[in-house]
Structures are given as C-alpha cells and as structure tokens.
Amino acid sequence: MPVRPDNVHQATLLRLLREGGRSRAELGDDVSLSRSKLNLELDRLIETGLVEQAGLAASRGGRRSGMVRLSPHLRFAGIDIGATSVDVAVTNGELEILGHVSQPCEVREGPATVLGLAMELLAKLREQGLFTQLHGAGIGVPGPVSFRDGVPFAPPIMPGWDRYPVREVVSQELGCPAMVDNDVNLMALGELHAGLAKQVDDFLLIKIGTGIGCGIVVDGKIYRGVSGSAGDIGHMRVDDQGPLCTCGNTGCLEAYFGGAALAREAVRIAPRSPYLGERLALGGGLSAEDVAAAATLGDPAAVQLIRDGGRQVGQVMAGLVSFFNPGLVIIAGGVARLGHVLLAEIRSVVYRRSLPLATGNLPIVLSELGDTAGIIGGARLISDHVFSAS
Amino acid sequence: MPVRPDNVHQATLLRLLREGGRSRAELGDDVSLSRSKLNLELDRLIETGLVEQAGLAASRGGRRSGMVRLSPHLRFAGIDIGATSVDVAVTNGELEILGHVSQPCEVREGPATVLGLAMELLAKLREQGLFTQLHGAGIGVPGPVSFRDGVPFAPPIMPGWDRYPVREVVSQELGCPAMVDNDVNLMALGELHAGLAKQVDDFLLIKIGTGIGCGIVVDGKIYRGVSGSAGDIGHMRVDDQGPLCTCGNTGCLEAYFGGAALAREAVRIAPRSPYLGERLALGGGLSAEDVAAAATLGDPAAVQLIRDGGRQVGQVMAGLVSFFNPGLVIIAGGVARLGHVLLAEIRSVVYRRSLPLATGNLPIVLSELGDTAGIIGGARLISDHVFSAS
C-alpha cells in the first residue's frame, strides 16, 4: 500500500497542495507552524515521495521561497456506478481528470459483472500510460451504503449487491485504499471540489435521475446521518392523494418525477404531442430523454409535464430550504438536463414557499460538471482519506 | 471580565470537568497530553481560579492521583424568554441549577421591559446569596436570531426587538460575556447537556408551542444554517388546500397546529365537547391547555383534535427524518404536553412514511426536562464560549 502522512500537519499540507502547488512562504501563511517545523514536515513529505520541489517562487520582498507541489506521479481513480452506466476516471493528485471512459451497463447485472467492467475500463486507462500504480480509488453506487463497512445496504435497484464487500474487493484488486459511498454524496463532493460549491460550506445537491436523492454538505463535509441514509428524499410525501410508489406509500416525490414516472407520463401525453407520438410509434417506449427532446422542440405538452414535475420537486425543496437554510442548492442528474424550464419552476416554488430569511441570498443553480461530478467526487473522497494522518 | 483559558488544552480540560470532577489520572486518559504537560495546564487553571484541587482519588494500582474539579464559585445564568414568560436560572460550573425563577411576561412588551424583568429576577437570585459575580449568561428568544451579531432578526412575534443589541446590553448589565440564540436551539443544547440526547451526536428537537420550530444538532453542535434560520419548520407545507397562515401562504404546519390554531379549533369543537363548552361559557376564550385538560378527561372531540394535529406534525417530521436521518427525535414545548396521544400519532405517521433505514433505530420521545431545557441550554451555550481558548 502507498505511503500516508505521518501526522495531522503533513495531512493539512497535502490538502492545501491538492488545490495547486505553491511556495513554502505561502504555505506558511495558511498553517500555524513555525518556519522550521513547516520545512521539517515538507522535507519529510518530499522523502516519502508525496511532494516534490518545483524551483523558486517570485520574491515577496526577501529571499525567494522554494516552490513545492504534489508529486506528479500521484494517481486517484473515481468510479461512478450508475443505474445504467459505469464511468471511470483517473486523476492526478490535484484531482484533475487525466482520462475518463464511460460505458452503458445495468447495475442489476450484479457486482461481479459491473465491478469487472470497471476494472477493465481502468486497465484500458493504464494501457494508455495514464498510471502504473493507483494511490486510492473512490467508488459511488446508486443506492444506500453503509459507509463504515464499505458495502451497499439493502439497495432497492441493485439486486445481488446487498452487503457485497465492494470496498474490500476493489482495494484488493487495485492494491490501494478504496472507499464506497452513495453516488449522490460523491456528486456533492465533486461540486465541493471543482464545481459551483467551491466556496460554500453548507449546501444541498439534488440529483434527479432514475431516482431522486440529495447530498448534504455541512461545514465542508458530507453529512451521512446516523445510519447513512441522510438525503434520501425520493420518498418524501408530496400529496397523500398522489400516485402509488414502488415503496408502497402514495404520493412520494419519485412517484411523481423520477425517471420511471416521467417515462410513464410521456406515454400518457403522447397522443397530444406530435414528437412523443412519433417516437412512441417507432416502438420501444419513451424515456425522460424523449421528454427533454420534445420540450426543446417547444412541444407544449412536454413543457407542461416538466413544469408539473418541477412544482413537485420545488414543494419538497421549499421545505428542505426552510429546514436546512443552505448557502446554495445545486440541481443535477439526468432529468436535470430538462434544463431551464425545470429550474425556473423549482425556483418559483422555493422562493414563494420557503422562509424569506432562508432564501434571501440563496442561489438555486444547475450543475455545470455534468457527467464528471461523481468521478471527481470519488477521487476527492479517497484523497481525503489518503491525505489524512494514518 | 472573568478569566478565560489560555489555550485549547485548557479549554478541553474545562469542558471535561464540566461533566464532573475527576482525578488527574482519569483526565489523562481522555486527553492526548503528556503527564507533565497535563499537570502544567491544570496548575495554570488552578492559578486562575477556574479549577481547584479536591483531595486524592482512590488508587488505581499506583500512587494516588489528585482530584480536580471546577471552582465551586463559577456561576452561569440561563435566561429563557418565551412568548408569554421569562425564566431565569443560575447554575454552577457543572451547569447544575442552583436557583430558578419564572414569571409571566409578554415578549411583545419590548426589550426594555422584558430584559428589565430578567435583570430583576437575577437580582432576586443574587439576594438569595446564589452568586456575587456571573461568569457568563446565555439568553434565548422566541424568534430568529443573527447569532454572530447577538441580535434578534425580524422576529415576527417580537415587535421592537428587531436588531436590538440583546447580547451587548445583557453583557454590559451583568459585567460578563453573554450570547443570544433562538429559544429552540437552546432547548436542543439543554437536551444535549442534561436530557435524553446526552449520548447522541445527531438529533432533532421539535418544539410545539405558540410557534413550531426545530433545533438541529450535528456532531454535538447546533447547526444554524447560512443565515441562522435553520430549523424554522413552522411554515413547511402540509397541504396546499389547508388554512391560511399568518405568513400569507396556505397549509403551513403552524396554521394547522400552533398554539393559536389549536385555540381556534378548540372553539370550533366546543359545541361537541362538554368540558370545552363549559370553559368557553365562562368567557375568555380557549387555549391549548384547555384542549389538553379536555383530552385528559377523555373528551373524544379533544382527543380527535390532538390526533389530527399529530398527523400533520408527523407528516412534516417523516420527511425530515428521511432527509436528516437523526439518531433521536425529541418533542418538546407547551403543546407537547398534550402527551402520549400526540406522541402516538406522530410516531405512527413517521414510522409509516419515513425510510425504514432511517427509522430502524430511531427513538421518538417526549422531553423530560420540561421548563428547564431552555435555561440549561443557555448556561451550556455561554459555558461553551467561556470554556474555549481566548
């Protein structure tokens, strides 16, 4: 297994350098260490190979300070397992993506198949010369996870994965530390590291895809709750009189506006929508993507469907905004690609129904990271672990 | 102003001793300090008068270790300003209540009157010989607070208090540090210190009184949100078709089940309730207390009213439980005294509607602190500040 920092000071220095190389003098400004102690810890990190010297900085008025940066040989893997796809990326120590591959894959085919594919995709990136040894891997899965144990926990759309030792298997396979989390939590970490939440300590990321979930960040860290299920908002109640949900209750948010609900509604409105009607006639059913395409073409029935869904999402979000008083709400996931019609409707409901004190300075935005939020979040998760004192 | 600890080690030692006196050896088990460093910091705390020696502990096999405890002269004040009452208490350093007085008082009479009364009540406790000098005071008010600035912020039921410098005024008046927070947050701190949440890091306290609010504790600390309004759940939506709320929206939780809503409903059902009918005939209207009394006598209409309210509260709480995945939910406040009928209804809805993973080990309980949660929380808040490095 690769080396880890010896103490909390080294860990802090590594996390600062993850934001980019800088001079010893600048690092000294950000940590409360004497200059000699700082240099001692940096020299130790250079010995272990995690950090390297990088010439001299411009003068700040006195002697020029030595530049340091993370070793350019550091490599993290981010593995984002979705309901119907696997994304794999390799990053450097600063979590910049060096290579990213994606392949369709049904998560319900089980861990052997899906993790096998993830390993194949990683091998492809290795063959391209992107890495020889990984320093850690972060894995996201589309369901509840016992974070402490590194296993999925009774995940509804992942037959065969319940308590499967994902962390141990991946760690063994790659010969490096690994960690597993819910995919939505990883997306939130991705936004925290490289997205719109970079300067925000307390925020929510709402993922609207096949399922609907929420990543909660408190004080710059994922809040997971007591049994790891925090943020599982898909079955929050919109209306008792609403449609029956797969969970057995009625009127859950997902029953109104998950990927499956949207596909069902698309079929229902197809007779009134030239575009959807035509797609349906071609056979194979309809999907959320078809609704998005129809709306983009200005199809009124499709636009109305999105507005109705946005209102339901907005009603649930309005409550969460009053409760949590976040500094930012990011909307992400496949259905979020329905774009600005959806966003406008959500905003309208939240700004009308939440407390004015909670919405005064509250931006509600669409993610700009697209498919990379989860893989960057995976790299961030495992780098937080590798860059902590052992 | 009284002394504060010099450094983070001294602060940690003071917080440990707040839980009760103990031997130097036991303290050594709980902090990562060398024995000589530990004794150095303790000796410094003894010099400042914050800590004192207290004889020798029983032997743990070697030399007997010296006992230490907080100075018995330490005194904190907890001031709990409610909508219609003021509670004032003085505690020792371990936050045990030495004296507690309560007096009816309308918060809408404004800060001069209400804070004047609080100072009078404190003077009464001083005359009883409970203290000569206070080391800090924690104040709770029934509305939103800008915690950083120590002022109420646009509080709806507190005319004249908006941005009134409560912290500065009380601090000046008492000659000690003071802090101001929302009353519900202080109740949550009280539960954390002395109530059912003592061993729980992440929990929710739902206060149902004149208003409805929620204290959120994350990792043993109050979560206040970005603008300090976190937990303001009274205007979360139960039903769009519901009654008009004072906030201008319809179907807010408070419009169904705040103290005012309950009093209004009591009048509505009075013709069907012998007890409430008789009370109403005596003049002066009805209150939540009357509903509680009627329900205790087994009046079916009053019991039904409480069950209906419990269902609305339960629906909102079910969503919050799915979202936040707390380790405990405590119900407190005046209306909570409606007791086990209310609790049973809330539990039934939450256990039915929240995620099984979130409710698996979730206790939902009634507070056992009664009127003391807020004042203990006030003392806890200010002691956290006084027992932190200056």
XYZ file of C-alpha atoms in Angstrom, chain A:
390
model
C 0.000 0.000 0.000
C 1.256 3.518 -0.785
C 2.514 5.792 1.991
C 0.290 8.080 4.098
C 1.224 11.245 6.006
C 2.702 10.755 9.489
C 0.767 13.431 11.312
C -2.002 15.985 11.076
C 0.366 18.761 9.928
C 1.503 16.744 6.936
C -2.118 15.892 6.165
C -3.046 19.592 6.197
C -0.117 20.437 3.879
C -1.132 17.729 1.408
C -4.745 19.002 1.313
C -3.522 22.553 0.715
C -1.268 21.361 -2.107
C -4.235 19.460 -3.606
C -5.522 22.940 -4.525
C -2.295 23.520 -6.509
C 1.462 23.912 -5.981
C 2.693 26.958 -4.055
C 5.701 28.388 -2.272
C 6.811 27.403 1.211
C 6.151 31.006 2.260
C 2.520 30.848 1.025
C 2.008 27.516 2.811
C 3.390 29.137 5.957
C 0.645 31.785 5.681
C -2.046 29.079 5.733
C -0.825 26.841 8.575
C 0.072 27.717 12.140
C 3.546 26.136 12.135
C 6.908 27.714 12.779
C 9.048 28.057 9.640
C 11.450 25.371 10.828
C 8.627 22.940 11.708
C 6.965 23.612 8.340
C 10.182 22.862 6.471
C 10.749 19.733 8.557
C 7.290 18.362 7.671
C 7.684 19.314 3.991
C 11.093 17.624 3.827
C 9.581 14.501 5.324
C 6.798 14.570 2.689
C 9.415 15.029 -0.042
C 11.342 11.995 1.301
C 8.206 9.826 1.113
C 7.671 10.914 -2.495
C 4.243 12.504 -1.938
C 5.590 16.033 -2.518
C 8.356 17.432 -4.694
C 10.322 20.666 -5.039
C 9.485 22.810 -8.057
C 12.022 25.653 -8.316
C 11.860 29.074 -6.707
C 8.865 31.392 -6.298
C 8.919 35.075 -7.249
C 10.325 37.215 -4.432
C 7.853 38.662 -1.878
C 10.452 41.212 -0.794
C 13.101 38.988 0.777
C 14.798 35.708 -0.066
C 12.944 33.774 -2.757
C 10.906 30.908 -1.314
C 11.066 27.341 -2.693
C 8.009 26.105 -4.627
C 6.533 22.747 -3.673
C 3.785 20.677 -5.270
C 2.222 17.239 -5.024
C 4.189 14.512 -6.771
C 3.104 14.372 -10.446
C 3.084 10.585 -10.043
C 0.117 10.590 -7.646
C -2.965 8.911 -9.157
C -6.512 8.514 -7.882
C -9.378 6.617 -9.511
C -13.003 7.763 -9.419
C -15.541 5.025 -10.230
C -19.141 6.132 -10.681
C -21.599 3.259 -10.970
C -24.995 4.449 -12.163
C -28.239 2.571 -12.727
C -27.407 2.074 -16.413
C -23.764 3.122 -16.873
C -20.259 2.930 -15.423
C -17.890 5.906 -15.515
C -14.227 5.505 -14.631
C -11.616 8.231 -14.439
C -8.022 8.645 -13.341
C -6.846 11.918 -11.811
C -3.568 13.359 -10.608
C -3.023 14.476 -7.000
C -4.789 17.787 -7.702
C -7.808 15.716 -8.872
C -7.549 16.901 -12.460
C -9.040 14.292 -14.768
C -6.314 12.703 -16.927
C -8.588 10.152 -18.603
C -12.293 9.288 -18.442
C -14.183 6.393 -20.001
C -17.866 5.573 -19.790
C -19.839 2.511 -20.828
C -23.508 1.512 -20.623
C -24.028 -1.228 -18.040
C -27.040 -2.307 -15.982
C -26.270 -2.205 -12.267
C -28.798 -5.012 -11.737
C -26.427 -7.403 -13.518
C -24.683 -7.652 -10.157
C -21.334 -6.788 -8.617
C -19.183 -9.352 -10.432
C -20.202 -8.075 -13.873
C -20.275 -4.360 -13.018
C -17.077 -4.214 -10.972
C -15.435 -6.474 -13.589
C -16.286 -3.877 -16.241
C -14.956 -1.056 -14.028
C -11.658 -2.931 -13.669
C -11.495 -3.463 -17.454
C -12.064 0.241 -18.073
C -9.317 1.088 -15.592
C -6.991 -1.390 -17.315
C -7.689 0.471 -20.565
C -6.588 3.741 -18.941
C -3.494 2.008 -17.580
C -2.639 0.763 -21.083
C -2.833 4.358 -22.288
C 0.038 5.055 -19.882
C -2.036 7.177 -17.512
C -0.763 5.365 -14.424
C 1.190 2.393 -13.171
C 0.084 2.372 -9.528
C -3.037 3.976 -8.050
C -2.870 5.685 -4.660
C -6.562 5.242 -3.964
C -9.985 4.659 -5.511
C -13.373 6.191 -4.609
C -16.487 4.332 -5.753
C -20.075 5.585 -5.961
C -23.109 3.292 -6.214
C -26.766 4.187 -6.881
C -28.198 3.154 -3.526
C -27.807 3.312 0.255
C -24.346 2.487 1.553
C -23.031 1.577 4.972
C -20.083 3.932 4.692
C -18.279 2.496 7.701
C -18.409 -1.033 6.321
C -17.849 -0.092 2.676
C -20.874 -2.092 1.466
C -24.209 -1.295 -0.217
C -27.066 -1.733 2.245
C -30.406 -3.128 1.009
C -30.213 -1.097 -2.234
C -33.610 -1.269 -3.987
C -32.405 -1.161 -7.625
C -29.231 -3.245 -7.102
C -30.133 -6.942 -6.732
C -27.149 -9.023 -5.637
C -25.250 -6.066 -4.164
C -26.682 -6.123 -0.620
C -23.690 -6.118 1.751
C -21.342 -7.100 -1.092
C -17.819 -6.104 0.078
C -17.251 -3.520 -2.670
C -14.529 -1.662 -0.764
C -12.511 -4.780 0.046
C -12.830 -6.254 -3.452
C -11.768 -3.059 -5.237
C -8.970 -2.371 -2.753
C -7.604 -5.897 -3.191
C -7.948 -5.784 -6.971
C -6.154 -2.428 -7.329
C -3.687 -2.752 -4.424
C -4.628 0.621 -2.962
C -7.063 2.061 -0.381
C -10.671 2.253 -1.572
C -13.871 3.815 -0.219
C -17.504 3.423 -1.212
C -20.316 5.932 -0.909
C -23.721 6.722 -2.315
C -23.472 8.273 -5.815
C -25.295 11.440 -4.759
C -22.845 12.074 -1.916
C -19.977 11.738 -4.407
C -21.619 14.238 -6.754
C -21.847 16.688 -3.852
C -18.146 16.150 -3.096
C -17.387 16.753 -6.781
C -19.257 20.073 -6.662
C -17.406 20.974 -3.469
C -14.059 20.307 -5.102
C -14.475 21.529 -8.652
C -17.991 22.822 -9.148
C -20.252 25.658 -8.144
C -19.940 24.862 -4.413
C -16.198 25.536 -4.167
C -16.557 28.395 -1.688
C -19.700 27.100 0.046
C -19.601 25.270 3.402
C -23.282 24.286 3.723
C -25.168 23.271 0.597
C -27.540 20.721 -0.935
C -27.133 18.828 -4.186
C -30.416 17.443 -5.536
C -29.967 14.651 -8.059
C -32.943 13.959 -10.281
C -32.326 10.862 -12.374
C -33.746 7.358 -12.288
C -34.171 8.079 -8.569
C -34.186 11.347 -6.655
C -31.654 11.932 -3.895
C -29.927 14.719 -2.016
C -26.311 15.192 -0.976
C -25.981 17.232 2.240
C -22.779 19.125 2.954
C -22.307 20.597 6.439
C -19.177 22.589 7.156
C -17.437 21.282 4.040
C -18.102 17.622 4.863
C -20.732 15.128 3.710
C -23.422 14.666 6.352
C -24.480 10.999 6.225
C -26.821 10.722 9.208
C -26.878 8.047 11.855
C -27.397 5.054 9.587
C -26.009 6.577 6.387
C -29.368 7.263 4.734
C -29.439 11.059 5.114
C -30.560 12.808 1.948
C -32.822 10.004 0.777
C -35.616 12.353 -0.255
C -37.164 10.352 -3.105
C -39.919 9.066 -0.857
C -40.782 12.330 0.825
C -44.505 12.983 0.533
C -45.845 15.470 -1.992
C -49.504 14.580 -1.627
C -51.391 11.757 0.081
C -53.716 11.501 -2.921
C -50.802 11.037 -5.337
C -49.792 8.002 -7.407
C -48.748 4.713 -5.801
C -44.983 4.442 -5.358
C -42.760 1.342 -5.578
C -42.165 1.765 -1.813
C -45.830 1.035 -1.045
C -46.789 4.569 0.021
C -48.665 7.054 -2.144
C -47.651 10.464 -3.400
C -43.860 10.124 -2.959
C -41.699 12.580 -4.892
C -40.205 9.795 -7.027
C -43.665 8.542 -7.939
C -44.276 11.976 -9.483
C -40.969 12.805 -11.057
C -38.347 10.037 -11.079
C -37.080 8.769 -14.439
C -39.701 5.974 -14.434
C -42.566 8.340 -13.593
C -41.514 10.679 -16.365
C -41.349 7.847 -18.909
C -44.864 6.715 -17.868
C -46.228 10.244 -18.129
C -44.575 10.659 -21.525
C -46.620 7.742 -22.829
C -49.761 9.235 -21.316
C -49.317 12.586 -23.089
C -48.015 11.107 -26.367
C -51.441 11.430 -28.089
C -51.242 15.209 -27.517
C -47.571 15.550 -28.501
C -46.551 15.183 -32.165
C -42.898 14.477 -31.256
C -43.605 11.964 -28.465
C -46.385 10.353 -30.511
C -43.991 9.777 -33.377
C -41.241 8.387 -31.083
C -43.749 6.062 -29.428
C -44.966 4.817 -32.792
C -41.382 3.745 -33.555
C -41.714 1.284 -30.643
C -39.570 0.745 -27.547
C -41.414 3.102 -25.226
C -40.415 6.586 -24.142
C -37.829 7.945 -21.707
C -37.002 11.124 -19.836
C -34.617 11.989 -22.679
C -37.539 11.937 -25.138
C -39.433 14.372 -22.941
C -36.375 16.641 -22.854
C -36.045 16.487 -26.625
C -39.754 17.255 -27.101
C -39.556 20.200 -24.714
C -36.508 21.544 -26.547
C -38.593 21.484 -29.738
C -41.212 23.558 -27.929
C -43.797 20.804 -27.509
C -46.374 22.336 -25.105
C -47.459 19.005 -23.542
C -43.839 18.075 -22.757
C -43.104 21.525 -21.338
C -46.214 21.241 -19.132
C -45.046 17.835 -17.885
C -41.714 19.314 -16.867
C -43.372 22.278 -15.185
C -45.662 19.973 -13.191
C -42.673 17.888 -12.100
C -40.666 20.979 -11.226
C -43.518 22.120 -9.000
C -43.497 18.833 -7.054
C -39.717 18.931 -6.669
C -39.974 22.583 -5.665
C -42.534 21.827 -2.952
C -40.268 19.270 -1.317
C -37.226 21.508 -1.760
C -39.011 24.503 -0.252
C -39.396 22.576 2.993
C -35.784 21.447 2.961
C -34.586 25.001 2.369
C -36.601 26.262 5.370
C -35.265 23.411 7.477
C -31.612 23.420 6.408
C -31.041 27.059 5.388
C -28.345 26.136 2.837
C -25.984 28.594 1.137
C -26.576 27.022 -2.284
C -28.784 24.416 -3.959
C -27.421 22.577 -6.997
C -29.725 20.560 -9.279
C -28.021 17.690 -11.104
C -28.647 14.300 -12.724
C -30.220 13.090 -15.955
C -33.664 14.641 -15.560
C -31.986 17.908 -14.524
C -30.922 18.131 -18.165
C -34.514 19.161 -18.817
C -32.824 22.436 -18.070
C -34.114 25.899 -17.563
C -37.841 25.210 -17.746
C -37.402 22.828 -14.824
C -35.115 25.221 -12.963
C -37.488 28.145 -13.384
C -40.402 26.173 -11.947
C -38.376 24.869 -8.989
C -37.084 28.356 -8.211
C -40.545 29.843 -8.414
C -41.961 27.414 -5.832
C -38.982 27.588 -3.452
C -38.800 31.380 -3.493
C -42.539 31.564 -2.862
C -42.846 28.878 -0.172
C -39.595 28.942 1.820
C -38.839 31.436 4.586
C -37.608 34.795 3.225
C -34.693 34.667 5.688
C -33.610 31.325 4.187
C -33.944 32.377 0.532
C -32.570 35.928 0.837
C -29.177 35.043 -0.613
C -29.929 31.543 -1.874
C -28.768 30.658 -5.399
C -30.546 27.657 -6.982
C -28.465 26.522 -9.952
C -27.954 23.688 -12.429
C -24.716 21.708 -12.060
C -22.033 22.616 -14.563
C -19.973 19.459 -14.011
C -22.260 17.135 -15.982
C -21.001 13.545 -16.009
C -17.806 14.348 -14.110
C -19.251 15.317 -10.700
C -19.374 11.699 -9.483
C -15.882 10.695 -10.617
C -14.268 13.872 -9.263
C -16.185 13.252 -6.029
C -14.843 9.684 -5.909
C -11.268 10.965 -6.289
C -11.942 13.633 -3.669
C -13.347 11.091 -1.195
C -10.351 8.785 -1.384
C -7.830 11.647 -1.458
C -9.376 12.978 1.777
C -8.612 9.565 3.251
C -5.111 9.206 1.780
C -4.277 12.779 2.782
C -5.200 12.184 6.427
C -2.874 11.105 9.238
C -2.566 7.331 9.425
